């Protein structure tokens, strides 16, 4: 294993310390296990993966339960290709439909159907219980607040500010 040194030459990587490596691996394991836990719960309760549930939530929160496909991809942080595939599956289930965008003939809107909204309403209590059991019930209020602050700092630091950034959800 490569080791961290305080005096590494400028052209050498700035390796993680043993403690940083421990924290990084614990974080990655927790994220992977949490995503798997939520995926299994949603597959069992609604026959959909977590990413599809997130799309339904974003549409439910949007005005008139509709968003331009490009905006939905941006909010979900997924490629337009992956979004198109997901929306096709959600359409097949009758949970979402596409409409032409009235202001831009090239654009399309994703619209949450009444049936999709009902599926979301039925699934949300179990999903919230799974999130609470997996995350919030394991942390003190102080730890929850610290986690929220840390994740906000990380997300803010990773969100590109420059126009024309090469982001997957813009492709």
CSV table of C-alpha atoms in Angstrom, one decimal:
chain,number,residue,atom,x,y,z
A,1,UNK,CA,0.0,0.0,0.0
A,2,UNK,CA,1.2,3.5,-0.7
A,3,UNK,CA,1.9,5.6,2.3
A,4,UNK,CA,1.2,9.2,3.1
A,5,UNK,CA,4.2,11.4,3.8
A,6,UNK,CA,4.1,15.0,5.0
A,7,UNK,CA,7.1,15.9,2.8
A,8,UNK,CA,6.1,14.3,-0.5
A,9,UNK,CA,7.6,16.0,-3.6
A,10,UNK,CA,5.3,18.4,-5.4
A,11,UNK,CA,4.8,16.0,-8.3
A,12,UNK,CA,3.8,13.1,-5.9
A,13,UNK,CA,0.1,12.6,-5.0
A,14,UNK,CA,-1.0,13.9,-1.6
A,15,UNK,CA,-2.0,10.5,-0.3
A,16,UNK,CA,-4.7,10.1,2.4
A,17,UNK,CA,-3.5,9.6,5.9
A,18,UNK,CA,-4.6,6.4,7.6
A,19,UNK,CA,-7.4,8.3,9.4
A,20,UNK,CA,-8.5,10.0,6.2
A,21,UNK,CA,-8.5,6.5,4.5
A,22,UNK,CA,-10.6,5.1,7.3
A,23,UNK,CA,-13.1,7.9,7.1
A,24,UNK,CA,-13.3,7.7,3.3
A,25,UNK,CA,-13.9,3.9,3.3
A,26,UNK,CA,-16.5,4.2,6.0
A,27,UNK,CA,-18.3,6.9,4.1
A,28,UNK,CA,-18.2,4.8,0.8
A,29,UNK,CA,-19.4,1.7,2.6
A,30,UNK,CA,-22.3,3.6,4.3
A,31,UNK,CA,-23.4,5.3,1.0
A,32,UNK,CA,-23.3,2.0,-0.8
A,33,UNK,CA,-25.3,0.2,1.9
A,34,UNK,CA,-27.8,3.0,2.3
A,35,UNK,CA,-28.5,3.1,-1.4
A,36,UNK,CA,-28.9,-0.7,-1.5
A,37,UNK,CA,-31.2,-0.6,1.5
A,38,UNK,CA,-33.4,2.1,-0.1
A,39,UNK,CA,-33.4,0.4,-3.5
A,40,UNK,CA,-34.5,-2.9,-1.9
A,41,UNK,CA,-37.3,-1.2,0.1
A,42,UNK,CA,-38.6,0.6,-3.0
A,43,UNK,CA,-38.4,-2.5,-5.2
A,44,UNK,CA,-40.3,-4.5,-2.6
A,45,UNK,CA,-43.0,-1.8,-2.0
A,46,UNK,CA,-43.4,-0.3,-5.4
A,47,UNK,CA,-41.4,-2.2,-8.0
A,48,UNK,CA,-39.1,0.7,-8.8
A,49,UNK,CA,-35.5,1.6,-8.0
A,50,UNK,CA,-34.6,4.6,-5.8
A,51,UNK,CA,-33.7,6.8,-8.8
A,52,UNK,CA,-37.2,6.4,-10.3
A,53,UNK,CA,-38.7,7.3,-6.9
A,54,UNK,CA,-36.5,10.4,-6.9
A,55,UNK,CA,-37.8,11.4,-10.3
A,56,UNK,CA,-41.5,11.0,-9.2
A,57,UNK,CA,-40.7,13.1,-6.1
A,58,UNK,CA,-39.2,15.9,-8.2
A,59,UNK,CA,-42.2,15.9,-10.5
A,60,UNK,CA,-44.6,15.9,-7.6
A,61,UNK,CA,-42.8,19.0,-6.2
A,62,UNK,CA,-42.8,20.8,-9.5
A,63,UNK,CA,-45.6,23.3,-10.5
A,64,UNK,CA,-48.5,21.4,-12.1
A,65,UNK,CA,-46.4,18.2,-11.6
A,66,UNK,CA,-44.4,18.8,-14.7
A,67,UNK,CA,-40.8,19.7,-15.7
A,68,UNK,CA,-38.8,20.0,-18.9
A,69,UNK,CA,-36.8,16.8,-19.4
A,70,UNK,CA,-33.6,18.8,-19.4
A,71,UNK,CA,-34.5,20.4,-16.0
A,72,UNK,CA,-35.5,17.0,-14.6
A,73,UNK,CA,-32.1,15.6,-15.6
A,74,UNK,CA,-30.4,18.6,-14.0
A,75,UNK,CA,-32.3,18.2,-10.7
A,76,UNK,CA,-31.8,14.4,-10.6
A,77,UNK,CA,-28.1,14.8,-11.6
A,78,UNK,CA,-28.4,12.1,-14.3
A,79,UNK,CA,-27.7,12.0,-18.0
A,80,UNK,CA,-30.4,12.9,-20.4
A,81,UNK,CA,-30.0,9.4,-21.9
A,82,UNK,CA,-30.5,7.7,-18.5
A,83,UNK,CA,-33.5,10.0,-17.8
A,84,UNK,CA,-35.0,9.1,-21.2
A,85,UNK,CA,-34.8,5.4,-20.4
A,86,UNK,CA,-36.2,6.0,-16.9
A,87,UNK,CA,-39.1,8.1,-18.1
A,88,UNK,CA,-39.9,5.4,-20.8
A,89,UNK,CA,-40.2,2.8,-18.0
A,90,UNK,CA,-42.3,5.2,-15.9
A,91,UNK,CA,-44.5,5.8,-18.9
A,92,UNK,CA,-44.9,2.1,-19.4
A,93,UNK,CA,-46.2,1.9,-15.8
A,94,UNK,CA,-48.6,4.8,-16.5
A,95,UNK,CA,-46.9,6.9,-13.8
A,96,UNK,CA,-45.4,9.6,-16.1
A,97,UNK,CA,-46.3,10.9,-19.6
A,98,UNK,CA,-44.4,13.1,-22.0
A,99,UNK,CA,-45.8,16.2,-23.5
A,100,UNK,CA,-44.5,18.6,-26.1
A,101,UNK,CA,-43.2,21.8,-24.6
A,102,UNK,CA,-45.5,24.7,-25.7
A,103,UNK,CA,-42.7,27.3,-25.6
A,104,UNK,CA,-40.0,25.2,-27.4
A,105,UNK,CA,-41.0,22.7,-30.2
A,106,UNK,CA,-37.8,20.7,-29.6
A,107,UNK,CA,-38.4,20.3,-25.8
A,108,UNK,CA,-40.5,17.8,-24.0
A,109,UNK,CA,-42.1,17.9,-20.6
A,110,UNK,CA,-42.3,15.0,-18.1
A,111,UNK,CA,-45.6,15.0,-16.4
A,112,UNK,CA,-46.5,13.0,-13.2
A,113,UNK,CA,-49.9,11.3,-13.9
A,114,UNK,CA,-52.6,10.9,-11.2
A,115,UNK,CA,-51.7,7.2,-11.1
A,116,UNK,CA,-48.0,8.1,-10.6
A,117,UNK,CA,-49.0,10.5,-7.8
A,118,UNK,CA,-51.0,7.8,-6.1
A,119,UNK,CA,-48.1,5.3,-6.3
A,120,UNK,CA,-45.8,8.0,-4.8
A,121,UNK,CA,-48.4,8.7,-2.0
A,122,UNK,CA,-48.7,5.0,-1.2
A,123,UNK,CA,-44.9,4.4,-1.3
A,124,UNK,CA,-43.7,7.5,0.6
A,125,UNK,CA,-44.6,6.3,4.2
A,126,UNK,CA,-42.5,3.1,3.8
A,127,UNK,CA,-39.7,5.0,2.1
A,128,UNK,CA,-39.6,7.6,4.9
A,129,UNK,CA,-39.6,4.8,7.5
A,130,UNK,CA,-36.7,3.2,5.7
A,131,UNK,CA,-34.7,6.4,5.6
A,132,UNK,CA,-35.5,7.2,9.2
A,133,UNK,CA,-34.5,3.6,10.4
A,134,UNK,CA,-31.3,3.6,8.3
A,135,UNK,CA,-30.1,7.1,9.0
A,136,UNK,CA,-31.8,9.4,11.4
A,137,UNK,CA,-32.6,6.9,14.2
A,138,UNK,CA,-28.9,6.0,14.4
A,139,UNK,CA,-27.7,9.6,14.9
A,140,UNK,CA,-28.2,12.1,17.7
A,141,UNK,CA,-29.8,15.4,16.8
A,142,UNK,CA,-26.3,17.0,17.0
A,143,UNK,CA,-24.9,14.3,14.6
A,144,UNK,CA,-27.8,14.9,12.2
A,145,UNK,CA,-27.1,18.6,12.1
A,146,UNK,CA,-23.4,18.0,11.6
A,147,UNK,CA,-24.0,15.6,8.8
A,148,UNK,CA,-26.4,18.1,7.1
A,149,UNK,CA,-23.8,20.8,7.4
A,150,UNK,CA,-21.0,18.6,6.1
A,151,UNK,CA,-23.0,17.3,3.1
A,152,UNK,CA,-24.0,20.9,2.2
A,153,UNK,CA,-20.4,22.0,2.2
A,154,UNK,CA,-19.4,19.1,0.1
A,155,UNK,CA,-22.3,19.6,-2.4
A,156,UNK,CA,-21.6,23.3,-2.7
A,157,UNK,CA,-17.9,22.7,-3.3
A,158,UNK,CA,-18.7,20.2,-6.1
A,159,UNK,CA,-21.4,22.2,-7.9
A,160,UNK,CA,-19.7,23.9,-10.8
A,161,UNK,CA,-20.2,27.7,-11.1
A,162,UNK,CA,-18.9,28.3,-14.6
A,163,UNK,CA,-21.2,28.4,-17.5
A,164,UNK,CA,-20.7,25.6,-20.0
A,165,UNK,CA,-19.4,23.1,-17.3
A,166,UNK,CA,-19.0,19.6,-18.6
A,167,UNK,CA,-21.7,18.0,-16.5
A,168,UNK,CA,-23.3,14.6,-17.3
A,169,UNK,CA,-26.9,15.9,-16.9
A,170,UNK,CA,-26.2,18.5,-19.6
A,171,UNK,CA,-25.1,15.9,-22.1
